[in-house]
Tab-separated table of C-alpha atoms and ligand atoms in Angstrom:
chain	number	residue	atom	x	y	z
A	1	MET	CA	110.591	42.126	108.421
A	2	PRO	CA	109.733	46.222	108.883
A	3	ALA	CA	111.845	48.185	106.465
A	4	ARG	CA	114.899	50.259	106.854
A	5	ILE	CA	114.118	54.324	108.362
A	6	LEU	CA	115.782	56.117	105.835
A	7	ASP	CA	116.864	59.205	107.540
A	8	GLY	CA	116.383	62.326	105.632
A	9	LYS	CA	117.521	65.036	108.570
A	10	ALA	CA	120.563	62.712	109.980
A	11	LEU	CA	121.652	63.221	106.375
A	12	ALA	CA	120.868	66.795	105.737
A	13	GLU	CA	122.723	67.490	108.857
A	14	LYS	CA	125.622	65.903	107.366
A	15	VAL	CA	125.404	67.628	103.995
A	16	ARG	CA	125.213	70.783	105.479
A	17	ALA	CA	128.102	70.754	107.899
A	18	ARG	CA	129.907	70.190	104.748
A	19	ILE	CA	128.401	73.230	103.315
A	20	THR	CA	129.429	75.096	105.702
A	21	ALA	CA	132.539	74.323	105.804
A	22	ASP	CA	133.034	75.104	101.682
A	23	VAL	CA	130.955	78.251	102.213
A	24	ALA	CA	134.303	79.107	105.202
A	25	VAL	CA	137.075	77.884	102.213
A	26	VAL	CA	135.531	80.307	99.647
A	27	LYS	CA	134.751	83.070	102.260
A	28	GLU	CA	138.314	82.799	103.497
A	29	GLU	CA	140.277	81.927	99.991
A	30	HIS	CA	138.651	84.160	97.550
A	31	GLY	CA	136.371	86.688	99.735
A	32	ILE	CA	132.897	85.248	99.012
A	33	THR	CA	129.897	84.936	101.365
A	34	PRO	CA	127.246	83.731	98.878
A	35	GLY	CA	124.243	84.963	98.629
A	36	LEU	CA	119.869	83.789	98.339
A	37	ALA	CA	117.155	86.283	97.935
A	38	ALA	CA	114.046	84.392	98.542
A	39	VAL	CA	110.968	86.353	97.462
A	40	LEU	CA	107.786	85.586	99.270
A	41	VAL	CA	104.491	87.031	98.135
A	42	GLY	CA	101.019	87.000	100.365
A	43	GLU	CA	101.095	85.664	103.165
A	44	ASP	CA	100.802	82.167	102.733
A	45	PRO	CA	101.324	80.008	106.029
A	46	ALA	CA	103.162	77.230	104.415
A	47	SER	CA	105.234	79.234	102.486
A	48	GLN	CA	105.678	80.862	105.392
A	49	VAL	CA	107.038	78.155	106.926
A	50	TYR	CA	109.440	77.027	103.926
A	51	VAL	CA	111.027	80.191	103.664
A	52	GLY	CA	111.851	80.987	107.242
A	53	MET	CA	113.560	77.445	107.187
A	54	LYS	CA	115.386	78.301	104.498
A	55	HIS	CA	116.512	81.602	105.964
A	56	ARG	CA	117.825	80.141	109.066
A	57	ALA	CA	119.378	77.154	106.995
A	58	THR	CA	121.239	79.799	105.113
A	59	GLU	CA	122.617	82.003	108.055
A	60	ALA	CA	123.588	78.641	109.664
A	61	ALA	CA	125.638	78.048	106.661
A	62	GLY	CA	127.785	81.323	106.707
A	63	MET	CA	126.044	82.404	103.414
A	64	LEU	CA	124.225	85.785	103.031
A	65	SER	CA	120.449	84.989	103.312
A	66	ARG	CA	117.987	88.113	101.758
A	67	GLN	CA	114.575	87.423	102.320
A	68	VAL	CA	112.000	89.918	100.214
A	69	VAL	CA	108.015	89.245	101.768
A	70	LEU	CA	105.919	91.296	98.925
A	71	ASP	CA	102.006	92.152	100.053
A	72	ALA	CA	99.617	89.847	98.389
A	73	ASP	CA	98.208	92.603	96.294
A	74	THR	CA	101.766	92.748	94.882
A	75	SER	CA	101.546	93.290	90.843
A	76	GLN	CA	103.231	91.482	88.089
A	77	GLU	CA	105.101	94.884	86.771
A	78	GLU	CA	106.333	95.117	90.508
A	79	LEU	CA	107.710	91.378	91.214
A	80	GLU	CA	109.052	91.068	87.635
A	81	GLY	CA	111.041	94.404	88.424
A	82	LEU	CA	112.109	92.831	91.940
A	83	ILE	CA	113.529	89.990	89.986
A	84	ALA	CA	115.405	91.877	87.469
A	85	ALA	CA	116.927	94.017	90.281
A	86	LEU	CA	118.691	90.581	92.026
A	87	ASN	CA	119.235	89.470	88.577
A	88	ASP	CA	121.611	92.364	89.352
A	89	ASP	CA	122.541	92.460	92.779
A	90	ASP	CA	125.811	91.045	92.509
A	91	ALA	CA	125.389	90.061	96.175
A	92	ILE	CA	123.055	87.707	95.394
A	93	ASP	CA	123.985	84.277	93.715
A	94	GLY	CA	121.191	82.417	94.201
A	95	ILE	CA	117.046	83.467	93.705
A	96	LEU	CA	113.904	81.759	94.694
A	97	VAL	CA	110.143	82.178	93.969
A	98	GLN	CA	108.488	80.712	96.471
A	99	LEU	CA	105.386	79.034	95.502
A	100	PRO	CA	102.515	78.604	94.659
A	101	LEU	CA	101.960	83.254	94.334
A	102	PRO	CA	98.611	84.296	94.541
A	103	ASP	CA	95.989	83.475	92.025
A	104	HIS	CA	95.919	87.008	90.000
A	105	LEU	CA	99.884	86.558	89.227
A	106	ASP	CA	101.631	84.358	86.727
A	107	PRO	CA	104.517	82.427	87.909
A	108	ARG	CA	106.006	81.274	84.673
A	109	PRO	CA	107.068	84.807	83.164
A	110	VAL	CA	108.906	85.241	86.595
A	111	GLN	CA	110.702	82.175	86.426
A	112	GLU	CA	111.679	82.999	82.864
A	113	LEU	CA	113.597	85.992	83.468
A	114	ILE	CA	115.990	84.816	86.354
A	115	ASP	CA	119.379	84.813	85.170
A	116	PRO	CA	119.911	80.879	84.757
A	117	ALA	CA	123.223	81.187	86.954
A	118	LYS	CA	121.245	82.444	89.345
A	119	ASP	CA	118.354	79.629	89.204
A	120	VAL	CA	119.286	77.867	92.149
A	121	ASP	CA	115.577	76.560	92.114
A	122	ALA	CA	116.112	75.209	88.509
A	123	LEU	CA	112.057	76.672	87.647
A	124	ASN	CA	113.431	78.970	84.462
A	125	PRO	CA	112.211	77.179	81.742
A	126	TYR	CA	115.848	77.082	80.418
A	127	THR	CA	117.451	75.050	83.508
A	128	ALA	CA	114.871	72.766	83.001
A	129	GLY	CA	115.164	72.248	79.037
A	130	ARG	CA	119.212	72.243	79.960
A	131	LEU	CA	118.294	69.068	82.420
A	132	ALA	CA	115.805	67.918	79.803
A	133	VAL	CA	118.638	67.406	76.910
A	134	GLY	CA	121.610	65.706	79.214
A	135	ASP	CA	123.323	68.758	79.937
A	136	PRO	CA	122.098	70.106	83.449
A	137	THR	CA	122.835	73.298	84.829
A	138	PHE	CA	121.352	73.531	88.150
A	139	LEU	CA	119.157	69.994	89.572
A	140	SER	CA	115.649	71.117	91.074
A	141	CYS	CA	116.071	70.537	94.751
A	142	THR	CA	113.815	68.181	95.994
A	143	PRO	CA	114.566	65.696	93.479
A	144	TYR	CA	118.432	66.646	93.809
A	145	GLY	CA	118.131	65.527	97.349
A	146	VAL	CA	115.881	62.198	96.314
A	147	LEU	CA	119.078	61.115	94.624
A	148	GLU	CA	121.474	61.791	97.585
A	149	ILE	CA	118.979	60.607	99.795
A	150	LEU	CA	119.184	56.549	97.170
A	151	ASP	CA	123.055	57.414	97.309
A	152	GLU	CA	123.638	57.404	100.816
A	153	ALA	CA	121.478	54.778	101.434
A	154	GLY	CA	123.518	52.150	99.150
A	155	VAL	CA	120.312	52.159	96.454
A	156	PRO	CA	121.404	51.797	92.897
A	157	THR	CA	119.898	53.410	90.297
A	158	SER	CA	121.576	52.057	87.284
A	159	GLY	CA	119.098	49.800	85.425
A	160	ALA	CA	117.122	50.082	88.371
A	161	HIS	CA	113.114	50.737	87.418
A	162	VAL	CA	112.105	53.942	89.288
A	163	VAL	CA	108.375	54.201	89.539
A	164	VAL	CA	107.833	58.258	90.046
A	165	VAL	CA	104.175	59.201	91.424
A	166	GLY	CA	103.449	62.954	89.824
A	167	ARG	CA	104.624	65.300	87.490
A	168	SER	CA	104.659	67.991	88.056
A	169	ASN	CA	107.828	70.788	87.271
A	170	LEU	CA	108.637	70.771	90.942
A	171	VAL	CA	109.260	67.548	91.484
A	172	GLY	CA	107.661	64.538	89.353
A	173	ARG	CA	109.492	65.591	85.897
A	174	PRO	CA	112.314	66.879	87.095
A	175	LEU	CA	113.280	63.722	88.451
A	176	ALA	CA	112.351	61.423	85.930
A	177	ASN	CA	114.858	63.065	83.429
A	178	MET	CA	117.452	63.448	86.339
A	179	LEU	CA	117.249	59.719	86.569
A	180	SER	CA	117.123	58.928	83.190
A	181	LEU	CA	120.707	60.726	82.164
A	182	LYS	CA	123.111	58.710	81.631
A	183	GLY	CA	125.165	57.952	84.516
A	184	ARG	CA	122.425	57.697	86.384
A	185	ASP	CA	120.779	54.708	83.861
A	186	ALA	CA	117.485	54.054	85.434
A	187	THR	CA	114.482	53.207	83.339
A	188	VAL	CA	111.650	55.103	84.813
A	189	THR	CA	108.085	55.250	84.802
A	190	VAL	CA	106.026	58.357	85.329
A	191	ALA	CA	102.766	57.653	86.949
A	192	HIS	CA	100.213	60.328	87.394
A	193	SER	CA	96.447	61.161	88.731
A	194	ARG	CA	95.419	59.773	85.185
A	195	THR	CA	97.359	56.478	85.605
A	196	ARG	CA	95.076	53.229	85.242
A	197	ASP	CA	95.489	50.618	88.441
A	198	LEU	CA	98.268	52.714	89.842
A	199	ALA	CA	99.014	49.255	92.340
A	200	GLU	CA	100.689	47.274	88.946
A	201	VAL	CA	102.311	50.163	87.433
A	202	THR	CA	103.998	51.026	91.200
A	203	ARG	CA	104.610	47.350	92.093
A	204	LEU	CA	107.029	46.998	88.935
A	205	GLY	CA	109.297	49.195	91.102
A	206	ASP	CA	112.445	48.644	92.191
A	207	VAL	CA	112.026	52.235	93.943
A	208	VAL	CA	108.810	54.139	94.346
A	209	VAL	CA	108.789	57.823	94.725
A	210	ALA	CA	105.237	59.702	96.047
A	211	ALA	CA	104.789	63.201	94.869
A	212	VAL	CA	101.627	64.193	94.543
A	213	GLY	CA	100.172	65.711	97.045
A	214	SER	CA	97.329	63.180	98.587
A	215	ALA	CA	97.671	61.542	102.095
A	216	GLY	CA	97.960	58.043	102.538
A	217	LEU	CA	97.734	57.199	98.504
A	218	ILE	CA	100.442	54.671	98.361
A	219	THR	CA	99.181	51.776	100.559
A	220	ALA	CA	101.058	48.081	101.163
A	221	GLU	CA	99.456	47.081	98.030
A	222	HIS	CA	101.080	49.557	95.571
A	223	VAL	CA	104.858	48.183	96.645
A	224	ARG	CA	106.904	45.470	95.716
A	225	PRO	CA	108.368	43.734	98.767
A	226	GLY	CA	111.550	45.209	99.467
A	227	ALA	CA	111.349	48.036	97.349
A	228	THR	CA	112.150	51.456	98.174
A	229	VAL	CA	109.726	54.061	98.521
A	230	ILE	CA	110.431	57.792	99.251
A	231	ASP	CA	107.827	60.155	100.192
A	232	VAL	CA	107.859	63.444	98.918
A	233	GLY	CA	104.175	64.542	100.090
A	234	THR	CA	103.785	66.878	102.222
A	235	ASN	CA	100.376	66.808	103.334
A	236	ARG	CA	98.200	68.170	106.533
A	237	ALA	CA	96.171	65.296	108.343
A	238	ASP	CA	92.693	66.853	110.128
A	239	ASP	CA	94.670	66.924	113.677
A	240	GLY	CA	97.218	69.677	112.076
A	241	ARG	CA	100.319	66.296	111.663
A	242	LEU	CA	102.562	66.440	108.811
A	243	VAL	CA	101.940	63.313	106.577
A	244	GLY	CA	103.205	62.118	103.256
A	245	ASP	CA	101.372	60.573	100.439
A	246	VAL	CA	102.342	57.268	101.436
A	247	ASP	CA	100.416	55.032	104.372
A	248	PHE	CA	103.723	54.657	106.388
A	249	ASP	CA	102.759	52.196	108.571
A	250	GLY	CA	101.163	50.035	106.548
A	251	VAL	CA	103.709	50.410	103.462
A	252	ALA	CA	106.858	49.679	106.307
A	253	GLU	CA	106.266	46.153	106.319
A	254	VAL	CA	106.919	45.441	102.687
A	255	ALA	CA	109.296	47.681	101.511
A	256	GLY	CA	113.312	47.198	101.569
A	257	ALA	CA	113.764	51.118	103.064
A	258	ILE	CA	111.431	54.180	103.352
A	259	THR	CA	111.263	57.776	104.085
A	260	PRO	CA	109.513	59.150	106.565
A	261	VAL	CA	107.839	62.323	106.840
A	262	PRO	CA	108.642	64.613	108.475
A	263	GLY	CA	112.520	63.588	108.495
A	264	GLY	CA	112.975	62.429	105.065
A	265	VAL	CA	113.289	64.461	101.672
A	266	GLY	CA	112.161	67.777	103.443
A	267	PRO	CA	115.366	68.291	105.452
A	268	MET	CA	117.502	67.731	101.878
A	269	THR	CA	115.117	70.419	99.631
A	270	VAL	CA	116.818	73.282	101.746
A	271	THR	CA	120.233	71.584	101.853
A	272	MET	CA	120.160	70.897	97.978
A	273	LEU	CA	118.941	74.862	97.500
A	274	LEU	CA	122.127	75.684	99.950
A	275	GLN	CA	124.602	73.449	97.668
A	276	ASN	CA	123.602	75.045	94.822
A	277	THR	CA	123.605	78.641	96.057
A	278	LEU	CA	127.277	77.834	97.019
A	279	GLU	CA	127.422	76.406	93.342
A	280	ALA	CA	126.308	79.597	91.722
A	281	ALA	CA	128.798	81.730	93.953
A	282	ARG	CA	131.497	79.371	92.193
A	283	ALA	CA	130.452	79.261	89.441
A	284	ARG	CA	129.973	83.264	88.479
A	285	ARG	CA	133.080	83.524	90.238
A	286	GLY	CA	134.826	81.389	87.548
A	287	LEU	CA	135.754	78.903	90.206
A	288	PRO	CA	135.003	75.295	89.435
A	289	ARG	CA	132.368	72.752	90.683
A	290	ARG	CA	133.488	70.993	93.396
B	301	LIG	N1	106.819	75.594	96.745
B	301	LIG	C1	107.318	74.092	97.678
B	301	LIG	N2	108.363	73.689	97.577
B	301	LIG	C2	108.714	74.672	96.834
B	301	LIG	C3	110.401	74.607	96.065
B	301	LIG	O1	111.083	73.593	96.120
B	301	LIG	N3	110.504	76.212	95.874
B	301	LIG	C4	109.946	76.986	95.533
B	301	LIG	N4	110.313	77.984	94.911
B	301	LIG	N5	108.274	77.075	95.766
B	301	LIG	C5	108.072	75.707	96.324
């Protein structure tokens, strides 16, 4: 039986409608307009698309969006100076530096400089460490979106074996940490490019999350019948189409549920960034989490 398609776009619309309503309330009741600054260095076409999407979504939710576009030859000092200024800027609640940066720039000191109270992209090692010790502040946007999709689909994580393929700081690592939090209670395996017999490992998963950036890596033989498959990959096929890490047509024949690319995880990444920005705006003014 073909898999149920988990529609991330529809879920994103639903969650964004709730965020938009919440933004209207903080504006009305507290005079707060949550503000997000997105920093783009250089002209990487994919990054331009992503930052543009984040900008439009932020404005559509009624928040302030400030896009800062810097030349590709911007120095480390200039970039760090900008972050320091955004940290001090009271209109800005969230700061995001789009990756990848040009090769001559080191992202680590930049991420470390972002005020943890404004770290809505959750890439500061302090923020990652808070999650790693089981006391998270902001949740990384893509893994957060993956959890929302599983929850919406009614796929339980408690006691489930989730195999995460990929160990990046953006997705694999934080997702594994979120899944093993008390209350989430998944059994987590992190597989990666050096994993022996990948198919044998992924077939253990009640849920398989593919986040490696390798088009079509996960095929039907990697998936136990009935498992849920979440595709975080965004790869360009030779013909320019956006494709995931999962061979969708083949895997949909065996999986119980599957996210498409596009229209799966991607729209939820942007949505959770909006959620984090709203939370940052509330928290910075001492308002309780919702
Ligand atoms: N590049 C690709 N995805 C992301 C993301 O979620 N955040 C940032 N900062 N850069 C990215």
